[in-house]
Amino acid sequence: MDTNGSDSSRQIQVRFVTKLEPPLKAPASSIAVPSYLNRMGLSEIVNSLLKSVSSEFEPQPFDFLVDGELVRMSLEQFLLAKGISAERVLEIEYIKVVAPREQKDPCLHDDWVSAVDGSDPRFILTGCYDNISRIWKAGSLCTHILEGHTGAVTSVSILNTTAGVENGNIRLATGSKDRTLRLWMLDVAGKVDYPMKIGAYKVLNGHMASVQSISSAPLGDKICSGSWDCSVKLWKVNDSEVEGDSVSIKKRKLVSDMVEESQAEIEAMSSFVGHTQCVSSVTWPELETIYSASWDHSIRSWDVETGKSPWNMVSGKVFNCLDVGGRELIAAGGSDPILRIWDPRKPGTLAPIFQFSSHASWITACKWHSSSQFHLVSSSYDGKVMLWDLRTAWPLAVIDSHKDKVLCVDWWKGDSVVSGGADSKLCISSGISIQ
């Protein structure tokens, strides 16, 4: 090693710590490492330490945190940028790298895959521009085809199990460019000839233009929808008919066996008006509060009981998507390549608290991880899916499995990312370790 006093020979005393369990726990004693090391060099050292403890240990990549922030440059550059003294023993926490380890075979559709829901670990629900929604059991086998919409399916939702499971049946909701929402019920565990064609048991009418987004209430007994007609509407999804809800009962023929069955048409229980352009995205994270994003450059919160909007954040860009998670933070993207994060609890400021700018085109979807306050995923017209951690401005991973615009994205089973795109594929990236 060069010992003439150059930066390349500078040593820093470090101690590696972790919350990981053995055999991923390195000795706690401090060691001297070169200051020029980046996370790859640090990962080599940690793997060497772990190998010294257990000869059977298989090396793997790690990420590194100093004072709660991910290291994305050399140690010396990081300490200089953060004003941290190199004279003390530097405590470095190492964690598993958040990146997919496997790309599964894509699930092929007949048109653009415009919507996806991965909230049930047994299957993935997709919506497509061929007017059909599909159930993909274990992320590979198409077991159910949901037919009935007369326009592209723009949004899908697996209803929460509190109201979504009855006698083994699962309830689903879909929204479409045909201006309607439809409710479906099926038994995903039953043994039938696949793929089985299913018809909706309720049609929700009331929007005057394309339904762009739907979201289930936390208890699964209601859903909300956003539309090109600038409104947000609330709907009951339980079977009990409340006076004023049902507008008509129509006979329809079941696609599966061509037997006529009654199909209820339902009106909205309430409508929230305030946006002046298309409501592109809605989410219902709390019993009392709905959030909506719009092409009018605003994000609003809505009080479910009163219909009033106590929080209205205006930006300079059209919004395509939003999600609420992490530490009750709002993530949103739109007509530029920047994914922005807001904290609606901070009074007096509407400035984003985080901005991530690695995409190269409009952002189409974003989703927080259900069990992490730091991690979220985004998709874009640039054909990329990116994994993010609030503790660094750079993406943790860039997933390049699509050959065209990516239109939707979600988490599945806690360790996988599912995405759909204009290449007519549902792609599944698995083996992602979230701590």
CSV table of C-alpha atoms in Angstrom, one decimal:
chain,number,residue,atom,x,y,z
A,1,MET,CA,0.0,0.0,0.0
A,2,ASP,CA,1.2,3.5,-0.7
A,3,THR,CA,2.4,5.1,2.5
A,4,ASN,CA,3.5,8.6,1.3
A,5,GLY,CA,0.7,10.3,3.1
A,6,SER,CA,-1.7,10.5,0.1
A,7,ASP,CA,-5.4,10.3,0.5
A,8,SER,CA,-5.4,6.7,-0.8
A,9,SER,CA,-3.4,5.6,2.3
A,10,ARG,CA,-5.5,7.3,4.9
A,11,GLN,CA,-7.0,4.9,7.5
A,12,ILE,CA,-10.3,5.3,9.4
A,13,GLN,CA,-11.1,3.4,12.5
A,14,VAL,CA,-14.5,1.8,12.1
A,15,ARG,CA,-16.8,-0.6,14.0
A,16,PHE,CA,-19.3,-2.7,12.1
A,17,VAL,CA,-22.7,-3.2,13.8
A,18,THR,CA,-25.9,-4.8,12.6
A,19,LYS,CA,-29.4,-5.8,13.7
A,20,LEU,CA,-29.1,-8.9,11.6
A,21,GLU,CA,-29.0,-12.3,13.3
A,22,PRO,CA,-26.0,-14.8,13.2
A,23,PRO,CA,-24.4,-15.9,11.0
A,24,LEU,CA,-24.6,-12.3,9.7
A,25,LYS,CA,-23.2,-10.7,12.8
A,26,ALA,CA,-19.6,-9.6,12.5
A,27,PRO,CA,-17.1,-9.2,15.4
A,28,ALA,CA,-17.7,-5.9,17.3
A,29,SER,CA,-14.1,-4.9,17.6
A,30,SER,CA,-12.9,-1.8,15.7
A,31,ILE,CA,-10.6,-2.1,12.7
A,32,ALA,CA,-8.7,0.3,10.4
A,33,VAL,CA,-10.0,0.6,6.8
A,34,PRO,CA,-8.8,2.7,3.9
A,35,SER,CA,-10.8,6.0,3.6
A,36,TYR,CA,-11.3,5.6,-0.1
A,37,LEU,CA,-13.5,2.5,0.3
A,38,ASN,CA,-17.1,2.7,-1.0
A,39,ARG,CA,-19.9,0.4,-0.2
A,40,MET,CA,-18.5,-2.4,-2.4
A,41,GLY,CA,-15.2,-2.3,-0.6
A,42,LEU,CA,-16.9,-2.2,2.8
A,43,SER,CA,-19.0,-5.1,1.7
A,44,GLU,CA,-15.9,-7.1,0.9
A,45,ILE,CA,-14.5,-6.4,4.4
A,46,VAL,CA,-17.7,-7.4,6.2
A,47,ASN,CA,-17.9,-10.6,4.1
A,48,SER,CA,-14.3,-11.4,5.1
A,49,LEU,CA,-15.1,-10.8,8.8
A,50,LEU,CA,-18.2,-13.1,8.6
A,51,LYS,CA,-16.1,-15.7,6.8
A,52,SER,CA,-13.6,-15.7,9.6
A,53,VAL,CA,-16.4,-16.5,12.0
A,54,SER,CA,-18.0,-19.2,9.9
A,55,SER,CA,-16.1,-20.9,7.1
A,56,GLU,CA,-19.4,-22.0,5.5
A,57,PHE,CA,-20.6,-18.4,5.1
A,58,GLU,CA,-21.5,-17.5,1.6
A,59,PRO,CA,-20.6,-13.9,0.7
A,60,GLN,CA,-23.4,-11.5,-0.1
A,61,PRO,CA,-23.7,-7.7,-0.8
A,62,PHE,CA,-24.5,-5.3,2.0
A,63,ASP,CA,-25.5,-1.6,2.3
A,64,PHE,CA,-24.1,0.7,5.0
A,65,LEU,CA,-25.6,3.4,7.3
A,66,VAL,CA,-23.7,6.1,9.1
A,67,ASP,CA,-25.8,8.2,11.5
A,68,GLY,CA,-29.0,6.8,9.8
A,69,GLU,CA,-28.0,7.7,6.3
A,70,LEU,CA,-27.0,5.3,3.5
A,71,VAL,CA,-23.4,5.6,2.2
A,72,ARG,CA,-23.4,6.2,-1.5
A,73,MET,CA,-19.8,7.5,-2.0
A,74,SER,CA,-16.4,6.8,-0.5
A,75,LEU,CA,-16.1,7.0,3.3
A,76,GLU,CA,-13.9,10.1,3.1
A,77,GLN,CA,-16.3,11.9,0.8
A,78,PHE,CA,-19.2,11.0,3.0
A,79,LEU,CA,-17.6,12.2,6.2
A,80,LEU,CA,-16.5,15.4,4.5
A,81,ALA,CA,-20.0,16.0,3.1
A,82,LYS,CA,-21.7,15.3,6.5
A,83,GLY,CA,-19.1,17.1,8.6
A,84,ILE,CA,-18.3,14.0,10.6
A,85,SER,CA,-14.9,13.7,12.3
A,86,ALA,CA,-12.6,10.9,11.2
A,87,GLU,CA,-10.7,11.1,14.4
A,88,ARG,CA,-13.2,9.0,16.4
A,89,VAL,CA,-14.2,5.3,15.9
A,90,LEU,CA,-16.9,5.5,13.2
A,91,GLU,CA,-19.8,3.2,13.8
A,92,ILE,CA,-21.1,1.7,10.6
A,93,GLU,CA,-24.3,-0.3,10.5
A,94,TYR,CA,-24.6,-2.9,7.7
A,95,ILE,CA,-27.9,-4.2,6.3
A,96,LYS,CA,-28.9,-6.5,3.5
A,97,VAL,CA,-29.0,-4.9,0.0
A,98,VAL,CA,-32.5,-4.0,-1.1
A,99,ALA,CA,-32.5,-5.3,-4.7
A,100,PRO,CA,-34.3,-8.2,-6.5
A,101,ARG,CA,-32.4,-11.4,-6.7
A,102,GLU,CA,-34.7,-13.1,-9.3
A,103,GLN,CA,-36.8,-12.1,-12.3
A,104,LYS,CA,-39.7,-14.5,-12.8
A,105,ASP,CA,-41.1,-15.2,-16.2
A,106,PRO,CA,-43.5,-12.4,-17.2
A,107,CYS,CA,-47.2,-13.1,-17.4
A,108,LEU,CA,-48.4,-12.1,-20.9
A,109,HIS,CA,-51.5,-10.1,-21.6
A,110,ASP,CA,-53.3,-9.2,-24.8
A,111,ASP,CA,-52.9,-5.4,-24.3
A,112,TRP,CA,-51.4,-2.8,-22.0
A,113,VAL,CA,-51.3,-3.9,-18.4
A,114,SER,CA,-52.6,-0.7,-16.7
A,115,ALA,CA,-53.4,-1.8,-13.1
A,116,VAL,CA,-52.0,-4.2,-10.6
A,117,ASP,CA,-52.8,-5.2,-7.0
A,118,GLY,CA,-50.4,-7.4,-5.0
A,119,SER,CA,-52.0,-7.1,-1.6
A,120,ASP,CA,-52.9,-10.8,-1.4
A,121,PRO,CA,-49.9,-13.2,-1.1
A,122,ARG,CA,-51.8,-16.0,-3.0
A,123,PHE,CA,-52.3,-14.2,-6.2
A,124,ILE,CA,-51.9,-11.0,-8.3
A,125,LEU,CA,-54.8,-9.0,-9.7
A,126,THR,CA,-54.2,-7.1,-13.0
A,127,GLY,CA,-56.3,-4.8,-15.2
A,128,CYS,CA,-55.7,-4.5,-18.9
A,129,TYR,CA,-56.6,-2.3,-21.9
A,130,ASP,CA,-58.5,-5.3,-23.4
A,131,ASN,CA,-61.3,-4.5,-20.9
A,132,ILE,CA,-60.4,-7.6,-18.8
A,133,SER,CA,-59.0,-8.2,-15.3
A,134,ARG,CA,-57.2,-11.3,-14.5
A,135,ILE,CA,-56.2,-13.4,-11.4
A,136,TRP,CA,-52.6,-14.8,-11.5
A,137,LYS,CA,-52.3,-17.5,-8.9
A,138,ALA,CA,-48.8,-17.7,-7.4
A,139,GLY,CA,-47.9,-15.0,-9.9
A,140,SER,CA,-47.8,-17.5,-12.8
A,141,LEU,CA,-51.1,-19.2,-13.6
A,142,CYS,CA,-54.1,-17.2,-14.9
A,143,THR,CA,-57.0,-18.8,-13.0
A,144,HIS,CA,-59.8,-16.3,-13.4
A,145,ILE,CA,-60.9,-13.9,-16.1
A,146,LEU,CA,-63.1,-11.0,-15.0
A,147,GLU,CA,-65.3,-9.9,-18.0
A,148,GLY,CA,-67.9,-7.2,-18.2
A,149,HIS,CA,-66.3,-3.8,-18.7
A,150,THR,CA,-66.7,-2.2,-22.1
A,151,GLY,CA,-63.6,0.0,-21.8
A,152,ALA,CA,-60.0,-0.4,-20.6
A,153,VAL,CA,-59.6,-1.4,-17.0
A,154,THR,CA,-57.7,1.5,-15.3
A,155,SER,CA,-57.7,0.4,-11.6
A,156,VAL,CA,-58.1,-2.7,-9.6
A,157,SER,CA,-58.4,-3.4,-5.8
A,158,ILE,CA,-58.5,-6.5,-3.7
A,159,LEU,CA,-60.9,-5.6,-0.9
A,160,ASN,CA,-59.6,-5.8,2.7
A,161,THR,CA,-60.3,-9.3,4.2
A,162,THR,CA,-62.6,-7.8,6.9
A,163,ALA,CA,-65.3,-7.5,4.4
A,164,GLY,CA,-63.6,-9.3,1.5
A,165,VAL,CA,-63.9,-12.9,2.6
A,166,GLU,CA,-67.2,-14.6,3.0
A,167,ASN,CA,-67.4,-18.4,2.9
A,168,GLY,CA,-63.9,-18.5,1.4
A,169,ASN,CA,-64.8,-15.9,-1.3
A,170,ILE,CA,-62.6,-12.9,-2.1
A,171,ARG,CA,-64.1,-9.6,-3.2
A,172,LEU,CA,-62.5,-7.5,-5.9
A,173,ALA,CA,-63.3,-4.0,-7.3
A,174,THR,CA,-62.3,-2.7,-10.8
A,175,GLY,CA,-62.6,0.7,-12.4
A,176,SER,CA,-62.8,1.4,-16.1
A,177,LYS,CA,-62.8,3.9,-18.9
A,178,ASP,CA,-66.4,2.8,-19.4
A,179,ARG,CA,-67.3,5.1,-16.5
A,180,THR,CA,-68.2,2.3,-14.1
A,181,LEU,CA,-66.8,0.4,-11.2
A,182,ARG,CA,-67.6,-3.3,-10.9
A,183,LEU,CA,-67.6,-5.7,-7.9
A,184,TRP,CA,-66.6,-9.3,-8.2
A,185,MET,CA,-66.6,-12.3,-5.9
A,186,LEU,CA,-64.7,-15.5,-6.4
A,187,ASP,CA,-63.1,-18.4,-4.6
A,188,VAL,CA,-59.4,-18.4,-5.4
A,189,ALA,CA,-58.9,-21.6,-3.4
A,190,GLY,CA,-61.6,-23.6,-5.2
A,191,LYS,CA,-60.7,-26.3,-7.8
A,192,VAL,CA,-62.1,-25.3,-11.1
A,193,ASP,CA,-61.1,-25.6,-14.8
A,194,TYR,CA,-58.8,-22.7,-15.4
A,195,PRO,CA,-59.1,-20.1,-16.6
A,196,MET,CA,-62.6,-19.6,-15.2
A,197,LYS,CA,-64.6,-16.6,-16.5
A,198,ILE,CA,-66.4,-14.5,-13.9
A,199,GLY,CA,-69.1,-11.8,-14.2
A,200,ALA,CA,-69.5,-8.9,-11.8
A,201,TYR,CA,-72.2,-9.1,-9.2
A,202,LYS,CA,-72.6,-5.3,-8.9
A,203,VAL,CA,-72.1,-2.3,-11.2
A,204,LEU,CA,-71.4,1.1,-9.6
A,205,ASN,CA,-72.7,3.9,-11.8
A,206,GLY,CA,-72.4,7.6,-11.3
A,207,HIS,CA,-69.2,8.9,-12.8
A,208,MET,CA,-69.7,11.0,-16.0
A,209,ALA,CA,-66.2,10.1,-17.4
A,210,SER,CA,-63.5,7.5,-17.1
A,211,VAL,CA,-62.8,6.1,-13.7
A,212,GLN,CA,-59.0,6.5,-13.2
A,213,SER,CA,-58.4,5.2,-9.7
A,214,ILE,CA,-60.1,3.2,-6.9
A,215,SER,CA,-59.1,2.5,-3.3
A,216,SER,CA,-60.6,0.3,-0.6
A,217,ALA,CA,-61.4,1.7,2.9
A,218,PRO,CA,-59.2,0.2,5.7
A,219,LEU,CA,-62.1,-2.1,6.8
A,220,GLY,CA,-63.0,-3.1,3.2
A,221,ASP,CA,-66.6,-2.1,3.5
A,222,LYS,CA,-66.4,0.9,1.2
A,223,ILE,CA,-64.4,2.0,-1.8
A,224,CYS,CA,-63.6,5.5,-3.2
A,225,SER,CA,-63.0,6.4,-6.8
A,226,GLY,CA,-61.5,9.2,-8.8
A,227,SER,CA,-62.5,10.2,-12.3
A,228,TRP,CA,-62.0,12.4,-15.3
A,229,ASP,CA,-65.2,14.1,-14.2
A,230,CYS,CA,-63.1,15.8,-11.5
A,231,SER,CA,-65.0,14.1,-8.6
A,232,VAL,CA,-64.2,11.6,-5.8
A,233,LYS,CA,-67.1,9.3,-5.0
A,234,LEU,CA,-67.7,6.9,-2.1
A,235,TRP,CA,-69.5,3.6,-2.5
A,236,LYS,CA,-70.7,0.8,-0.2
A,237,VAL,CA,-69.6,-2.7,-1.2
A,238,ASN,CA,-71.4,-4.9,1.3
A,239,ASP,CA,-74.3,-7.0,0.2
A,240,SER,CA,-77.0,-5.4,2.4
A,241,GLU,CA,-79.0,-3.0,0.3
A,242,VAL,CA,-79.4,0.4,1.9
A,243,GLU,CA,-82.4,2.4,0.8
A,244,GLY,CA,-81.3,4.8,-2.0
A,245,ASP,CA,-78.3,2.7,-2.9
A,246,SER,CA,-79.8,0.4,-5.5
A,247,VAL,CA,-81.1,2.1,-8.6
A,248,SER,CA,-82.0,-1.0,-10.6
A,249,ILE,CA,-81.7,-4.8,-10.9
A,250,LYS,CA,-80.7,-6.0,-14.3
A,251,LYS,CA,-80.6,-9.5,-15.7
A,252,ARG,CA,-77.2,-10.5,-17.1
A,253,LYS,CA,-75.8,-13.7,-18.5
A,254,LEU,CA,-73.0,-15.3,-16.6
A,255,VAL,CA,-70.0,-15.6,-18.9
A,256,SER,CA,-69.1,-19.0,-17.5
A,257,ASP,CA,-72.3,-20.9,-18.0
A,258,MET,CA,-74.6,-18.4,-19.8
A,259,VAL,CA,-77.2,-18.6,-17.0
A,260,GLU,CA,-79.1,-15.4,-16.3
A,261,GLU,CA,-78.4,-13.8,-12.9
A,262,SER,CA,-79.5,-10.6,-11.3
A,263,GLN,CA,-76.9,-7.8,-11.3
A,264,ALA,CA,-77.5,-4.8,-9.0
A,265,GLU,CA,-76.6,-1.3,-10.2
A,266,ILE,CA,-75.6,1.0,-7.3
A,267,GLU,CA,-75.4,4.7,-6.8
A,268,ALA,CA,-72.6,6.5,-4.9
A,269,MET,CA,-73.3,7.2,-1.2
A,270,SER,CA,-71.5,10.6,-1.5
A,271,SER,CA,-69.4,12.7,-3.9
A,272,PHE,CA,-66.5,15.1,-3.1
A,273,VAL,CA,-66.1,18.0,-5.4
A,274,GLY,CA,-63.2,20.4,-5.4
A,275,HIS,CA,-60.7,19.4,-8.1
A,276,THR,CA,-61.0,21.2,-11.4
A,277,GLN,CA,-59.4,18.5,-13.6
A,278,CYS,CA,-59.1,14.8,-13.7
A,279,VAL,CA,-58.7,13.0,-10.4
A,280,SER,CA,-55.9,10.7,-11.3
A,281,SER,CA,-55.3,8.8,-8.1
A,282,VAL,CA,-57.0,8.2,-4.8
A,283,THR,CA,-56.0,6.3,-1.6
A,284,TRP,CA,-57.8,5.6,1.6
A,285,PRO,CA,-55.2,5.0,4.3
A,286,GLU,CA,-57.3,5.9,7.4
A,287,LEU,CA,-60.9,5.4,8.3
A,288,GLU,CA,-61.6,9.2,8.4
A,289,THR,CA,-59.4,10.4,5.6
A,290,ILE,CA,-59.1,10.0,1.8
A,291,TYR,CA,-56.3,11.6,-0.3
A,292,SER,CA,-56.6,12.4,-4.0
A,293,ALA,CA,-54.2,13.7,-6.6
A,294,SER,CA,-55.3,15.5,-9.7
A,295,TRP,CA,-54.2,17.0,-13.0
A,296,ASP,CA,-55.1,20.4,-11.6
A,297,HIS,CA,-51.7,20.2,-9.9
A,298,SER,CA,-53.1,19.6,-6.4
A,299,ILE,CA,-53.3,16.9,-3.7
A,300,ARG,CA,-56.2,17.1,-1.3
A,301,SER,CA,-57.2,15.3,1.9
A,302,TRP,CA,-60.9,14.7,2.4
A,303,ASP,CA,-62.8,14.2,5.6
A,304,VAL,CA,-65.0,11.1,5.0
A,305,GLU,CA,-67.8,12.2,7.3
A,306,THR,CA,-68.1,15.9,6.2
A,307,GLY,CA,-66.8,15.7,2.6
A,308,LYS,CA,-64.7,18.8,3.3
A,309,SER,CA,-61.0,19.2,2.2
A,310,PRO,CA,-58.9,20.4,5.2
A,311,TRP,CA,-55.6,20.0,3.4
A,312,ASN,CA,-54.9,21.2,-0.2
A,313,MET,CA,-51.4,21.2,-1.5
A,314,VAL,CA,-50.8,22.9,-4.9
A,315,SER,CA,-47.7,22.0,-6.9
A,316,GLY,CA,-46.4,23.2,-10.3
A,317,LYS,CA,-47.0,19.8,-12.0
A,318,VAL,CA,-49.8,17.5,-13.1
A,319,PHE,CA,-50.1,14.5,-10.7
A,320,ASN,CA,-50.5,11.0,-12.0
A,321,CYS,CA,-50.2,9.0,-8.7
A,322,LEU,CA,-50.0,9.1,-5.0
A,323,ASP,CA,-49.7,6.9,-2.0
A,324,VAL,CA,-49.6,7.4,1.8
A,325,GLY,CA,-47.3,5.4,4.0
A,326,GLY,CA,-43.9,5.4,5.7
A,327,ARG,CA,-44.4,7.8,8.6
A,328,GLU,CA,-47.8,9.0,7.3
A,329,LEU,CA,-46.0,10.6,4.4
A,330,ILE,CA,-47.4,11.4,1.0
A,331,ALA,CA,-45.5,10.2,-2.1
A,332,ALA,CA,-46.6,11.5,-5.5
A,333,GLY,CA,-45.4,11.7,-9.0
A,334,GLY,CA,-46.6,13.2,-12.3
A,335,SER,CA,-45.6,15.1,-15.4
A,336,ASP,CA,-41.8,15.3,-14.6
A,337,PRO,CA,-39.2,12.7,-13.6
A,338,ILE,CA,-39.3,13.6,-9.9
A,339,LEU,CA,-40.8,11.5,-7.1
A,340,ARG,CA,-41.7,13.9,-4.2
A,341,ILE,CA,-42.5,13.2,-0.6
A,342,TRP,CA,-44.6,15.5,1.6
A,343,ASP,CA,-45.4,15.5,5.3
A,344,PRO,CA,-49.0,16.8,5.7
A,345,ARG,CA,-48.5,17.1,9.5
A,346,LYS,CA,-46.0,19.9,9.1
A,347,PRO,CA,-47.9,23.2,9.3
A,348,GLY,CA,-46.9,26.3,7.4
A,349,THR,CA,-45.0,24.6,4.6
A,350,LEU,CA,-46.1,22.8,1.4
A,351,ALA,CA,-42.5,22.1,0.2
A,352,PRO,CA,-41.6,18.4,-0.3
A,353,ILE,CA,-39.3,17.0,2.4
A,354,PHE,CA,-37.7,14.5,-0.1
A,355,GLN,CA,-37.2,14.6,-3.9
A,356,PHE,CA,-35.9,11.7,-5.9
A,357,SER,CA,-34.9,12.6,-9.5
A,358,SER,CA,-33.4,9.5,-11.1
A,359,HIS,CA,-36.3,8.7,-13.5
A,360,ALA,CA,-36.0,10.1,-17.1
A,361,SER,CA,-39.7,10.6,-17.8
A,362,TRP,CA,-43.2,11.0,-16.2
A,363,ILE,CA,-43.9,8.9,-13.1
A,364,THR,CA,-46.9,6.7,-13.4
A,365,ALA,CA,-47.2,4.9,-10.0
A,366,CYS,CA,-45.7,4.8,-6.6
A,367,LYS,CA,-46.2,2.6,-3.6
A,368,TRP,CA,-44.9,2.4,0.0
A,369,HIS,CA,-43.8,-0.9,1.4
A,370,SER,CA,-46.4,-2.0,4.0
A,371,SER,CA,-43.9,-2.8,6.8
A,372,SER,CA,-41.2,-0.2,6.3
A,373,GLN,CA,-41.2,3.5,7.0
A,374,PHE,CA,-38.3,4.0,4.6
A,375,HIS,CA,-38.9,2.0,1.4
A,376,LEU,CA,-41.1,2.7,-1.6
A,377,VAL,CA,-41.2,1.8,-5.3
A,378,SER,CA,-42.0,3.9,-8.4
A,379,SER,CA,-42.6,3.3,-12.1
A,380,SER,CA,-42.2,5.6,-15.1
A,381,TYR,CA,-42.7,6.1,-18.8
A,382,ASP,CA,-38.9,5.7,-19.0
A,383,GLY,CA,-39.5,1.9,-18.8
A,384,LYS,CA,-37.9,1.6,-15.4
A,385,VAL,CA,-39.1,0.5,-11.9
A,386,MET,CA,-37.0,2.0,-9.1
A,387,LEU,CA,-36.7,1.1,-5.4
A,388,TRP,CA,-36.1,3.9,-3.0
A,389,ASP,CA,-35.0,4.4,0.6
A,390,LEU,CA,-35.6,7.8,2.4
A,391,ARG,CA,-32.1,7.5,3.8
A,392,THR,CA,-30.5,8.2,0.4
A,393,ALA,CA,-31.2,10.3,-2.7
A,394,TRP,CA,-30.1,7.5,-5.1
A,395,PRO,CA,-32.3,4.5,-6.0
A,396,LEU,CA,-31.4,1.3,-4.2
A,397,ALA,CA,-32.2,-0.6,-7.4
A,398,VAL,CA,-33.3,0.0,-11.0
A,399,ILE,CA,-35.4,-2.8,-12.5
A,400,ASP,CA,-35.2,-2.8,-16.2
A,401,SER,CA,-37.5,-5.7,-17.1
A,402,HIS,CA,-40.0,-3.9,-19.3
A,403,LYS,CA,-39.4,-3.0,-23.0
A,404,ASP,CA,-41.9,0.0,-23.0
A,405,LYS,CA,-43.6,2.4,-20.6
A,406,VAL,CA,-44.3,1.0,-17.2
A,407,LEU,CA,-47.9,1.9,-16.2
A,408,CYS,CA,-48.4,0.4,-12.7
A,409,VAL,CA,-46.4,-1.1,-9.8
A,410,ASP,CA,-47.1,-2.7,-6.4
A,411,TRP,CA,-45.4,-4.8,-3.8
A,412,TRP,CA,-46.3,-8.5,-3.5
A,413,LYS,CA,-45.6,-10.9,-0.5
A,414,GLY,CA,-43.4,-8.3,1.1
A,415,ASP,CA,-40.3,-9.3,-0.9
A,416,SER,CA,-41.4,-8.9,-4.5
A,417,VAL,CA,-42.3,-6.0,-6.9
A,418,VAL,CA,-44.9,-6.5,-9.5
A,419,SER,CA,-45.3,-4.1,-12.5
A,420,GLY,CA,-47.3,-3.9,-15.7
A,421,GLY,CA,-46.6,-2.0,-18.8
A,422,ALA,CA,-47.3,-1.0,-22.4
A,423,ASP,CA,-45.3,-4.1,-23.5
A,424,SER,CA,-48.4,-6.2,-22.3
A,425,LYS,CA,-46.4,-7.9,-19.6
A,426,LEU,CA,-46.8,-8.4,-15.8
A,427,CYS,CA,-43.2,-8.6,-14.5
A,428,ILE,CA,-42.3,-10.0,-11.1
A,429,SER,CA,-39.0,-9.1,-9.4
A,430,SER,CA,-38.5,-11.2,-6.2
A,431,GLY,CA,-36.0,-11.9,-3.5
A,432,ILE,CA,-36.0,-8.3,-2.2
A,433,SER,CA,-34.9,-8.1,1.5
A,434,ILE,CA,-36.7,-5.3,3.4
A,435,GLN,CA,-35.6,-4.8,7.0
